[in-house]
PDB file of N, CA and C in Angstrom:
ATOM      1  N   UNK A   1     -87.949 -99.763  -9.322  1.00  0.00           N
ATOM      2  CA  UNK A   1     -88.410-101.121  -8.867  1.00  0.00           C
ATOM      3  C   UNK A   1     -87.112-101.904  -8.395  1.00  0.00           C
ATOM      4  N   UNK A   2     -87.367-102.476  -7.226  1.00  0.00           N
ATOM      5  CA  UNK A   2     -86.354-103.398  -6.568  1.00  0.00           C
ATOM      6  C   UNK A   2     -86.097-104.646  -7.396  1.00  0.00           C
ATOM      7  N   UNK A   3     -84.954-105.010  -7.673  1.00  0.00           N
ATOM      8  CA  UNK A   3     -84.640-106.235  -8.361  1.00  0.00           C
ATOM      9  C   UNK A   3     -84.025-107.238  -7.316  1.00  0.00           C
ATOM     10  N   UNK A   4     -84.146-108.432  -7.745  1.00  0.00           N
ATOM     11  CA  UNK A   4     -83.762-109.583  -6.722  1.00  0.00           C
ATOM     12  C   UNK A   4     -82.217-109.811  -6.753  1.00  0.00           C
ATOM     13  N   UNK A   5     -81.697-110.357  -5.744  1.00  0.00           N
ATOM     14  CA  UNK A   5     -80.263-110.663  -5.617  1.00  0.00           C
ATOM     15  C   UNK A   5     -79.994-111.725  -6.761  1.00  0.00           C
ATOM     16  N   UNK A   6     -80.848-112.499  -7.239  1.00  0.00           N
ATOM     17  CA  UNK A   6     -80.645-113.397  -8.213  1.00  0.00           C
ATOM     18  C   UNK A   6     -80.215-112.664  -9.517  1.00  0.00           C
ATOM     19  N   UNK A   7     -80.970-111.503  -9.743  1.00  0.00           N
ATOM     20  CA  UNK A   7     -80.477-110.697 -10.951  1.00  0.00           C
ATOM     21  C   UNK A   7     -79.064-110.187 -10.850  1.00  0.00           C
ATOM     22  N   UNK A   8     -78.763-109.797  -9.617  1.00  0.00           N
ATOM     23  CA  UNK A   8     -77.379-109.232  -9.332  1.00  0.00           C
ATOM     24  C   UNK A   8     -76.425-110.335  -9.539  1.00  0.00           C
ATOM     25  N   UNK A   9     -76.660-111.418  -8.996  1.00  0.00           N
ATOM     26  CA  UNK A   9     -75.719-112.506  -9.182  1.00  0.00           C
ATOM     27  C   UNK A   9     -75.596-112.829 -10.742  1.00  0.00           C
ATOM     28  N   UNK A  10     -76.613-112.809 -11.545  1.00  0.00           N
ATOM     29  CA  UNK A  10     -76.493-113.090 -12.900  1.00  0.00           C
ATOM     30  C   UNK A  10     -75.468-112.045 -13.604  1.00  0.00           C
ATOM     31  N   UNK A  11     -75.494-110.826 -13.250  1.00  0.00           N
ATOM     32  CA  UNK A  11     -74.600-109.980 -13.915  1.00  0.00           C
ATOM     33  C   UNK A  11     -73.166-110.170 -13.395  1.00  0.00           C
ATOM     34  N   UNK A  12     -73.003-110.507 -12.171  1.00  0.00           N
ATOM     35  CA  UNK A  12     -71.613-110.991 -11.574  1.00  0.00           C
ATOM     36  C   UNK A  12     -71.104-112.131 -12.365  1.00  0.00           C
ATOM     37  N   UNK A  13     -71.956-113.098 -12.581  1.00  0.00           N
ATOM     38  CA  UNK A  13     -71.502-114.320 -13.386  1.00  0.00           C
ATOM     39  C   UNK A  13     -70.979-113.871 -14.872  1.00  0.00           C
ATOM     40  N   UNK A  14     -71.589-112.808 -15.347  1.00  0.00           N
ATOM     41  CA  UNK A  14     -71.145-112.361 -16.612  1.00  0.00           C
ATOM     42  C   UNK A  14     -69.720-111.570 -16.562  1.00  0.00           C
ATOM     43  N   UNK A  15     -69.717-110.718 -15.510  1.00  0.00           N
ATOM     44  CA  UNK A  15     -68.502-109.875 -15.424  1.00  0.00           C
ATOM     45  C   UNK A  15     -67.279-110.435 -14.899  1.00  0.00           C
ATOM     46  N   UNK A  16     -67.446-111.316 -13.949  1.00  0.00           N
ATOM     47  CA  UNK A  16     -66.141-111.903 -13.061  1.00  0.00           C
ATOM     48  C   UNK A  16     -65.244-112.618 -14.088  1.00  0.00           C
ATOM     49  N   UNK A  17     -65.735-113.534 -14.930  1.00  0.00           N
ATOM     50  CA  UNK A  17     -64.791-114.259 -15.812  1.00  0.00           C
ATOM     51  C   UNK A  17     -63.995-113.220 -16.794  1.00  0.00           C
ATOM     52  N   UNK A  18     -64.774-112.206 -17.251  1.00  0.00           N
ATOM     53  CA  UNK A  18     -64.083-111.256 -18.060  1.00  0.00           C
ATOM     54  C   UNK A  18     -63.034-110.396 -17.295  1.00  0.00           C
ATOM     55  N   UNK A  19     -63.279-110.090 -16.080  1.00  0.00           N
ATOM     56  CA  UNK A  19     -62.438-109.218 -15.224  1.00  0.00           C
ATOM     57  C   UNK A  19     -61.258-110.192 -14.890  1.00  0.00           C
ATOM     58  N   UNK A  20     -61.431-111.328 -14.629  1.00  0.00           N
ATOM     59  CA  UNK A  20     -60.393-112.208 -14.210  1.00  0.00           C
ATOM     60  C   UNK A  20     -59.359-112.505 -15.510  1.00  0.00           C
ATOM     61  N   UNK A  21     -60.017-112.625 -16.617  1.00  0.00           N
ATOM     62  CA  UNK A  21     -59.224-112.823 -17.935  1.00  0.00           C
ATOM     63  C   UNK A  21     -58.361-111.628 -18.177  1.00  0.00           C
ATOM     64  N   UNK A  22     -58.855-110.391 -17.838  1.00  0.00           N
ATOM     65  CA  UNK A  22     -58.137-109.255 -17.979  1.00  0.00           C
ATOM     66  C   UNK A  22     -57.065-109.021 -16.893  1.00  0.00           C
ATOM     67  N   UNK A  23     -56.864-109.871 -15.965  1.00  0.00           N
ATOM     68  CA  UNK A  23     -55.978-109.734 -14.947  1.00  0.00           C
ATOM     69  C   UNK A  23     -56.388-108.926 -13.592  1.00  0.00           C
ATOM     70  N   UNK A  24     -57.613-108.579 -13.583  1.00  0.00           N
ATOM     71  CA  UNK A  24     -58.161-107.758 -12.449  1.00  0.00           C
ATOM     72  C   UNK A  24     -58.333-108.652 -11.218  1.00  0.00           C
ATOM     73  N   UNK A  25     -57.834-108.169 -10.191  1.00  0.00           N
ATOM     74  CA  UNK A  25     -57.823-109.007  -8.902  1.00  0.00           C
ATOM     75  C   UNK A  25     -58.799-108.336  -7.843  1.00  0.00           C
ATOM     76  N   UNK A  26     -59.274-107.174  -8.152  1.00  0.00           N
ATOM     77  CA  UNK A  26     -60.161-106.528  -7.130  1.00  0.00           C
ATOM     78  C   UNK A  26     -61.148-105.671  -7.911  1.00  0.00           C
ATOM     79  N   UNK A  27     -62.412-105.999  -7.593  1.00  0.00           N
ATOM     80  CA  UNK A  27     -63.506-105.213  -8.431  1.00  0.00           C
ATOM     81  C   UNK A  27     -64.736-105.313  -7.450  1.00  0.00           C
ATOM     82  N   UNK A  28     -65.672-104.269  -7.597  1.00  0.00           N
ATOM     83  CA  UNK A  28     -66.943-104.261  -6.866  1.00  0.00           C
ATOM     84  C   UNK A  28     -67.950-103.447  -7.760  1.00  0.00           C
ATOM     85  N   UNK A  29     -69.131-103.812  -7.627  1.00  0.00           N
ATOM     86  CA  UNK A  29     -70.241-102.990  -8.250  1.00  0.00           C
ATOM     87  C   UNK A  29     -70.589-101.895  -7.167  1.00  0.00           C
ATOM     88  N   UNK A  30     -71.014-100.793  -7.664  1.00  0.00           N
ATOM     89  CA  UNK A  30     -71.588 -99.799  -7.131  1.00  0.00           C
ATOM     90  C   UNK A  30     -72.695 -99.121  -7.803  1.00  0.00           C
ATOM     91  N   UNK A  31     -73.401 -98.164  -7.294  1.00  0.00           N
ATOM     92  CA  UNK A  31     -74.456 -97.508  -7.947  1.00  0.00           C
ATOM     93  C   UNK A  31     -75.712 -98.434  -7.973  1.00  0.00           C
ATOM     94  N   UNK A  32     -76.606 -98.265  -8.993  1.00  0.00           N
ATOM     95  CA  UNK A  32     -77.829 -98.845  -8.941  1.00  0.00           C
ATOM     96  C   UNK A  32     -77.848-100.324  -9.025  1.00  0.00           C
ATOM     97  N   UNK A  33     -76.890-101.028  -9.640  1.00  0.00           N
ATOM     98  CA  UNK A  33     -76.845-102.472  -9.604  1.00  0.00           C
ATOM     99  C   UNK A  33     -76.404-102.960  -8.249  1.00  0.00           C
ATOM    100  N   UNK A  34     -75.582-102.242  -7.565  1.00  0.00           N
ATOM    101  CA  UNK A  34     -75.222-102.743  -6.210  1.00  0.00           C
ATOM    102  C   UNK A  34     -76.357-102.506  -5.231  1.00  0.00           C
ATOM    103  N   UNK A  35     -77.145-101.432  -5.446  1.00  0.00           N
ATOM    104  CA  UNK A  35     -78.271-101.295  -4.552  1.00  0.00           C
ATOM    105  C   UNK A  35     -79.516-102.137  -4.929  1.00  0.00           C
ATOM    106  N   UNK A  36     -79.492-102.631  -6.175  1.00  0.00           N
ATOM    107  CA  UNK A  36     -80.628-103.417  -6.593  1.00  0.00           C
ATOM    108  C   UNK A  36     -81.878-102.623  -7.081  1.00  0.00           C
ATOM    109  N   UNK A  37     -81.589-101.240  -7.398  1.00  0.00           N
ATOM    110  CA  UNK A  37     -82.612-100.438  -7.876  1.00  0.00           C
ATOM    111  C   UNK A  37     -82.351-100.040  -9.260  1.00  0.00           C
ATOM    112  N   UNK A  38     -81.791-100.824 -10.100  1.00  0.00           N
ATOM    113  CA  UNK A  38     -81.483-100.486 -11.456  1.00  0.00           C
ATOM    114  C   UNK A  38     -82.753-100.682 -12.158  1.00  0.00           C
ATOM    115  N   UNK A  39     -82.660-100.117 -13.473  1.00  0.00           N
ATOM    116  CA  UNK A  39     -83.805-100.239 -14.461  1.00  0.00           C
ATOM    117  C   UNK A  39     -83.242-100.813 -15.652  1.00  0.00           C
ATOM    118  N   UNK A  40     -84.179-101.084 -16.698  1.00  0.00           N
ATOM    119  CA  UNK A  40     -83.726-101.637 -18.044  1.00  0.00           C
ATOM    120  C   UNK A  40     -82.660-100.827 -18.727  1.00  0.00           C
ATOM    121  N   UNK A  41     -82.693 -99.529 -18.433  1.00  0.00           N
ATOM    122  CA  UNK A  41     -81.775 -98.545 -19.122  1.00  0.00           C
ATOM    123  C   UNK A  41     -80.505 -98.203 -18.220  1.00  0.00           C
ATOM    124  N   UNK A  42     -80.526 -98.760 -17.088  1.00  0.00           N
ATOM    125  CA  UNK A  42     -79.270 -98.489 -16.217  1.00  0.00           C
ATOM    126  C   UNK A  42     -78.057 -99.057 -16.668  1.00  0.00           C
ATOM    127  N   UNK A  43     -76.892 -98.360 -16.619  1.00  0.00           N
ATOM    128  CA  UNK A  43     -75.674 -99.001 -16.739  1.00  0.00           C
ATOM    129  C   UNK A  43     -75.106 -99.668 -15.697  1.00  0.00           C
ATOM    130  N   UNK A  44     -73.963-100.419 -15.828  1.00  0.00           N
ATOM    131  CA  UNK A  44     -73.317-101.244 -14.673  1.00  0.00           C
ATOM    132  C   UNK A  44     -72.102-100.377 -14.247  1.00  0.00           C
ATOM    133  N   UNK A  45     -71.935-100.071 -13.059  1.00  0.00           N
ATOM    134  CA  UNK A  45     -70.936 -99.292 -12.541  1.00  0.00           C
ATOM    135  C   UNK A  45     -69.863-100.214 -11.830  1.00  0.00           C
ATOM    136  N   UNK A  46     -68.630-100.357 -12.302  1.00  0.00           N
ATOM    137  CA  UNK A  46     -67.788-101.220 -11.581  1.00  0.00           C
ATOM    138  C   UNK A  46     -66.513-100.436 -11.174  1.00  0.00           C
ATOM    139  N   UNK A  47     -66.167-100.466  -9.845  1.00  0.00           N
ATOM    140  CA  UNK A  47     -64.977 -99.918  -9.300  1.00  0.00           C
ATOM    141  C   UNK A  47     -63.825-101.073  -9.364  1.00  0.00           C
ATOM    142  N   UNK A  48     -62.690-100.777  -9.941  1.00  0.00           N
ATOM    143  CA  UNK A  48     -61.780-101.812  -9.980  1.00  0.00           C
ATOM    144  C   UNK A  48     -60.316-101.460  -9.960  1.00  0.00           C
ATOM    145  N   UNK A  49     -59.535-102.295  -9.599  1.00  0.00           N
ATOM    146  CA  UNK A  49     -57.974-102.108  -9.510  1.00  0.00           C
ATOM    147  C   UNK A  49     -57.424-102.699 -10.793  1.00  0.00           C
ATOM    148  N   UNK A  50     -57.032-101.874 -11.782  1.00  0.00           N
ATOM    149  CA  UNK A  50     -56.445-102.486 -13.002  1.00  0.00           C
ATOM    150  C   UNK A  50     -55.114-103.138 -12.774  1.00  0.00           C
ATOM    151  N   UNK A  51     -54.712-104.083 -13.626  1.00  0.00           N
ATOM    152  CA  UNK A  51     -53.467-104.675 -13.451  1.00  0.00           C
ATOM    153  C   UNK A  51     -52.406-103.623 -13.861  1.00  0.00           C
ATOM    154  N   UNK A  52     -51.228-103.632 -13.250  1.00  0.00           N
ATOM    155  CA  UNK A  52     -50.173-102.642 -13.330  1.00  0.00           C
ATOM    156  C   UNK A  52     -49.988-102.267 -14.929  1.00  0.00           C
ATOM    157  N   UNK A  53     -49.974-103.247 -15.769  1.00  0.00           N
ATOM    158  CA  UNK A  53     -49.535-102.937 -17.151  1.00  0.00           C
ATOM    159  C   UNK A  53     -50.688-102.634 -18.041  1.00  0.00           C
ATOM    160  N   UNK A  54     -51.936-102.314 -17.541  1.00  0.00           N
ATOM    161  CA  UNK A  54     -53.092-102.089 -18.317  1.00  0.00           C
ATOM    162  C   UNK A  54     -52.974-100.625 -18.795  1.00  0.00           C
ATOM    163  N   UNK A  55     -53.069-100.366 -20.065  1.00  0.00           N
ATOM    164  CA  UNK A  55     -53.017 -99.121 -20.677  1.00  0.00           C
ATOM    165  C   UNK A  55     -54.337 -98.506 -20.743  1.00  0.00           C
ATOM    166  N   UNK A  56     -54.457 -97.269 -21.187  1.00  0.00           N
ATOM    167  CA  UNK A  56     -55.781 -96.660 -21.421  1.00  0.00           C
ATOM    168  C   UNK A  56     -56.523 -97.391 -22.505  1.00  0.00           C
ATOM    169  N   UNK A  57     -55.877 -97.826 -23.538  1.00  0.00           N
ATOM    170  CA  UNK A  57     -56.504 -98.588 -24.554  1.00  0.00           C
ATOM    171  C   UNK A  57     -57.147 -99.895 -24.057  1.00  0.00           C
ATOM    172  N   UNK A  58     -56.298-100.541 -23.180  1.00  0.00           N
ATOM    173  CA  UNK A  58     -56.682-101.774 -22.526  1.00  0.00           C
ATOM    174  C   UNK A  58     -57.856-101.601 -21.676  1.00  0.00           C
ATOM    175  N   UNK A  59     -57.960-100.422 -20.907  1.00  0.00           N
ATOM    176  CA  UNK A  59     -59.248-100.161 -19.986  1.00  0.00           C
ATOM    177  C   UNK A  59     -60.466 -99.924 -21.043  1.00  0.00           C
ATOM    178  N   UNK A  60     -60.313 -99.245 -22.055  1.00  0.00           N
ATOM    179  CA  UNK A  60     -61.399 -98.966 -22.996  1.00  0.00           C
ATOM    180  C   UNK A  60     -61.746-100.266 -23.668  1.00  0.00           C
ATOM    181  N   UNK A  61     -60.830-101.125 -23.907  1.00  0.00           N
ATOM    182  CA  UNK A  61     -61.256-102.483 -24.529  1.00  0.00           C
ATOM    183  C   UNK A  61     -61.994-103.326 -23.532  1.00  0.00           C
ATOM    184  N   UNK A  62     -61.530-103.400 -22.263  1.00  0.00           N
ATOM    185  CA  UNK A  62     -62.159-104.170 -21.338  1.00  0.00           C
ATOM    186  C   UNK A  62     -63.549-103.597 -21.096  1.00  0.00           C
ATOM    187  N   UNK A  63     -63.713-102.394 -21.110  1.00  0.00           N
ATOM    188  CA  UNK A  63     -65.137-101.743 -20.847  1.00  0.00           C
ATOM    189  C   UNK A  63     -66.041-102.083 -21.923  1.00  0.00           C
ATOM    190  N   UNK A  64     -65.481-102.103 -23.226  1.00  0.00           N
ATOM    191  CA  UNK A  64     -66.323-102.483 -24.281  1.00  0.00           C
ATOM    192  C   UNK A  64     -66.745-103.984 -24.241  1.00  0.00           C
ATOM    193  N   UNK A  65     -65.695-104.834 -23.818  1.00  0.00           N
ATOM    194  CA  UNK A  65     -65.942-106.250 -23.729  1.00  0.00           C
ATOM    195  C   UNK A  65     -66.935-106.616 -22.723  1.00  0.00           C
ATOM    196  N   UNK A  66     -66.875-105.907 -21.595  1.00  0.00           N
ATOM    197  CA  UNK A  66     -67.782-106.117 -20.479  1.00  0.00           C
ATOM    198  C   UNK A  66     -69.154-105.643 -20.911  1.00  0.00           C
ATOM    199  N   UNK A  67     -69.220-104.559 -21.657  1.00  0.00           N
ATOM    200  CA  UNK A  67     -70.586-104.002 -22.166  1.00  0.00           C
ATOM    201  C   UNK A  67     -71.170-105.076 -23.168  1.00  0.00           C
ATOM    202  N   UNK A  68     -70.392-105.702 -23.980  1.00  0.00           N
ATOM    203  CA  UNK A  68     -71.054-106.495 -24.908  1.00  0.00           C
ATOM    204  C   UNK A  68     -71.449-107.832 -24.329  1.00  0.00           C
ATOM    205  N   UNK A  69     -70.691-108.300 -23.305  1.00  0.00           N
ATOM    206  CA  UNK A  69     -71.054-109.504 -22.715  1.00  0.00           C
ATOM    207  C   UNK A  69     -72.357-109.259 -21.692  1.00  0.00           C
ATOM    208  N   UNK A  70     -72.416-108.126 -21.134  1.00  0.00           N
ATOM    209  CA  UNK A  70     -73.535-107.797 -20.203  1.00  0.00           C
ATOM    210  C   UNK A  70     -74.814-107.452 -21.051  1.00  0.00           C
ATOM    211  N   UNK A  71     -74.651-106.978 -22.265  1.00  0.00           N
ATOM    212  CA  UNK A  71     -75.775-106.515 -22.998  1.00  0.00           C
ATOM    213  C   UNK A  71     -76.250-105.198 -22.497  1.00  0.00           C
ATOM    214  N   UNK A  72     -75.475-104.372 -21.885  1.00  0.00           N
ATOM    215  CA  UNK A  72     -75.827-103.127 -21.459  1.00  0.00           C
ATOM    216  C   UNK A  72     -74.492-102.381 -21.164  1.00  0.00           C
ATOM    217  N   UNK A  73     -74.355-101.098 -21.079  1.00  0.00           N
ATOM    218  CA  UNK A  73     -73.266-100.273 -20.885  1.00  0.00           C
ATOM    219  C   UNK A  73     -72.727-100.630 -19.597  1.00  0.00           C
ATOM    220  N   UNK A  74     -71.363-100.833 -19.453  1.00  0.00           N
ATOM    221  CA  UNK A  74     -70.672-101.025 -18.393  1.00  0.00           C
ATOM    222  C   UNK A  74     -69.622 -99.900 -18.167  1.00  0.00           C
ATOM    223  N   UNK A  75     -69.607 -99.027 -16.987  1.00  0.00           N
ATOM    224  CA  UNK A  75     -68.670 -98.011 -16.771  1.00  0.00           C
ATOM    225  C   UNK A  75     -67.636 -98.542 -15.722  1.00  0.00           C
ATOM    226  N   UNK A  76     -66.376 -98.479 -16.130  1.00  0.00           N
ATOM    227  CA  UNK A  76     -65.301 -98.792 -15.270  1.00  0.00           C
ATOM    228  C   UNK A  76     -64.684 -97.440 -14.715  1.00  0.00           C
ATOM    229  N   UNK A  77     -64.465 -97.700 -13.328  1.00  0.00           N
ATOM    230  CA  UNK A  77     -63.835 -96.553 -12.649  1.00  0.00           C
ATOM    231  C   UNK A  77     -62.736 -97.145 -11.707  1.00  0.00           C
ATOM    232  N   UNK A  78     -61.466 -96.569 -11.784  1.00  0.00           N
ATOM    233  CA  UNK A  78     -60.527 -97.188 -10.974  1.00  0.00           C
ATOM    234  C   UNK A  78     -60.544 -96.596  -9.552  1.00  0.00           C
ATOM    235  N   UNK A  79     -60.052 -97.502  -8.595  1.00  0.00           N
ATOM    236  CA  UNK A  79     -60.030 -97.012  -7.265  1.00  0.00           C
ATOM    237  C   UNK A  79     -59.300 -95.711  -6.992  1.00  0.00           C
ATOM    238  N   UNK A  80     -58.181 -95.516  -7.916  1.00  0.00           N
ATOM    239  CA  UNK A  80     -57.272 -94.346  -7.706  1.00  0.00           C
ATOM    240  C   UNK A  80     -57.996 -93.134  -8.363  1.00  0.00           C
ATOM    241  N   UNK A  81     -59.013 -93.157  -9.260  1.00  0.00           N
ATOM    242  CA  UNK A  81     -59.466 -92.104  -9.928  1.00  0.00           C
ATOM    243  C   UNK A  81     -60.778 -91.586  -9.279  1.00  0.00           C
ATOM    244  N   UNK A  82     -61.254 -92.260  -8.256  1.00  0.00           N
ATOM    245  CA  UNK A  82     -62.515 -91.790  -7.570  1.00  0.00           C
ATOM    246  C   UNK A  82     -62.231 -90.406  -6.826  1.00  0.00           C
ATOM    247  N   UNK A  83     -62.985 -89.469  -7.140  1.00  0.00           N
ATOM    248  CA  UNK A  83     -63.098 -88.208  -6.431  1.00  0.00           C
ATOM    249  C   UNK A  83     -63.290 -88.453  -4.993  1.00  0.00           C
ATOM    250  N   UNK A  84     -62.598 -87.636  -4.152  1.00  0.00           N
ATOM    251  CA  UNK A  84     -62.692 -87.744  -2.716  1.00  0.00           C
ATOM    252  C   UNK A  84     -64.110 -87.249  -2.363  1.00  0.00           C
ATOM    253  N   UNK A  85     -64.805 -86.407  -3.047  1.00  0.00           N
ATOM    254  CA  UNK A  85     -66.182 -85.984  -2.846  1.00  0.00           C
ATOM    255  C   UNK A  85     -67.210 -87.140  -3.093  1.00  0.00           C
ATOM    256  N   UNK A  86     -66.896 -87.928  -4.013  1.00  0.00           N
ATOM    257  CA  UNK A  86     -67.761 -89.091  -4.410  1.00  0.00           C
ATOM    258  C   UNK A  86     -67.555 -90.297  -3.543  1.00  0.00           C
ATOM    259  N   UNK A  87     -66.252 -90.323  -3.013  1.00  0.00           N
ATOM    260  CA  UNK A  87     -66.018 -91.739  -2.441  1.00  0.00           C
ATOM    261  C   UNK A  87     -66.817 -92.229  -1.380  1.00  0.00           C
ATOM    262  N   UNK A  88     -67.247 -91.401  -0.490  1.00  0.00           N
ATOM    263  CA  UNK A  88     -68.262 -91.929   0.592  1.00  0.00           C
ATOM    264  C   UNK A  88     -69.565 -92.451  -0.127  1.00  0.00           C
ATOM    265  N   UNK A  89     -70.043 -91.830  -1.061  1.00  0.00           N
ATOM    266  CA  UNK A  89     -71.317 -92.332  -1.682  1.00  0.00           C
ATOM    267  C   UNK A  89     -71.076 -93.675  -2.402  1.00  0.00           C
ATOM    268  N   UNK A  90     -69.978 -93.699  -2.978  1.00  0.00           N
ATOM    269  CA  UNK A  90     -69.607 -95.022  -3.706  1.00  0.00           C
ATOM    270  C   UNK A  90     -69.467 -96.194  -2.703  1.00  0.00           C
ATOM    271  N   UNK A  91     -68.668 -95.843  -1.764  1.00  0.00           N
ATOM    272  CA  UNK A  91     -68.325 -96.833  -0.703  1.00  0.00           C
ATOM    273  C   UNK A  91     -69.514 -97.512  -0.070  1.00  0.00           C
ATOM    274  N   UNK A  92     -70.470 -96.707   0.130  1.00  0.00           N
ATOM    275  CA  UNK A  92     -71.644 -97.356   0.900  1.00  0.00           C
ATOM    276  C   UNK A  92     -72.414 -98.226   0.094  1.00  0.00           C
ATOM    277  N   UNK A  93     -72.349 -98.281  -1.301  1.00  0.00           N
ATOM    278  CA  UNK A  93     -72.990 -99.094  -2.108  1.00  0.00           C
ATOM    279  C   UNK A  93     -72.185-100.339  -2.589  1.00  0.00           C
ATOM    280  N   UNK A  94     -70.950-100.414  -2.224  1.00  0.00           N
ATOM    281  CA  UNK A  94     -70.096-101.438  -2.965  1.00  0.00           C
ATOM    282  C   UNK A  94     -70.648-102.906  -2.652  1.00  0.00           C
ATOM    283  N   UNK A  95     -70.638-103.635  -3.741  1.00  0.00           N
ATOM    284  CA  UNK A  95     -70.969-105.079  -3.733  1.00  0.00           C
ATOM    285  C   UNK A  95     -69.745-105.773  -4.313  1.00  0.00           C
ATOM    286  N   UNK A  96     -68.903-106.479  -3.600  1.00  0.00           N
ATOM    287  CA  UNK A  96     -67.677-107.068  -4.159  1.00  0.00           C
ATOM    288  C   UNK A  96     -67.961-108.104  -5.249  1.00  0.00           C
ATOM    289  N   UNK A  97     -67.250-107.960  -6.182  1.00  0.00           N
ATOM    290  CA  UNK A  97     -67.164-108.924  -7.428  1.00  0.00           C
ATOM    291  C   UNK A  97     -65.981-109.995  -7.137  1.00  0.00           C
ATOM    292  N   UNK A  98     -64.801-109.194  -6.835  1.00  0.00           N
ATOM    293  CA  UNK A  98     -63.499-109.983  -6.680  1.00  0.00           C
ATOM    294  C   UNK A  98     -62.869-109.477  -5.569  1.00  0.00           C
TER     295      UNK A  98
END
């Protein structure tokens, strides 16, 4: 089922303040939320550039905080960690957050 842009804006309003608080300056939605075809059980996929000093523990903490704020699972993927095989598929869906 296609969702409205209003639904997508709502999730952006939840995620952006948390991302900024963590020092993230570049982030985009991708996957079903970016396309607008997510379901009630879909997770939220976020491609982002972590701050230079963010540790793995910091990344896990941010992912948990975003999931709690959004009320659904949020998966964080860094720009550097994207597989070259998946990159074209991810890039075609990108919806900028920051």
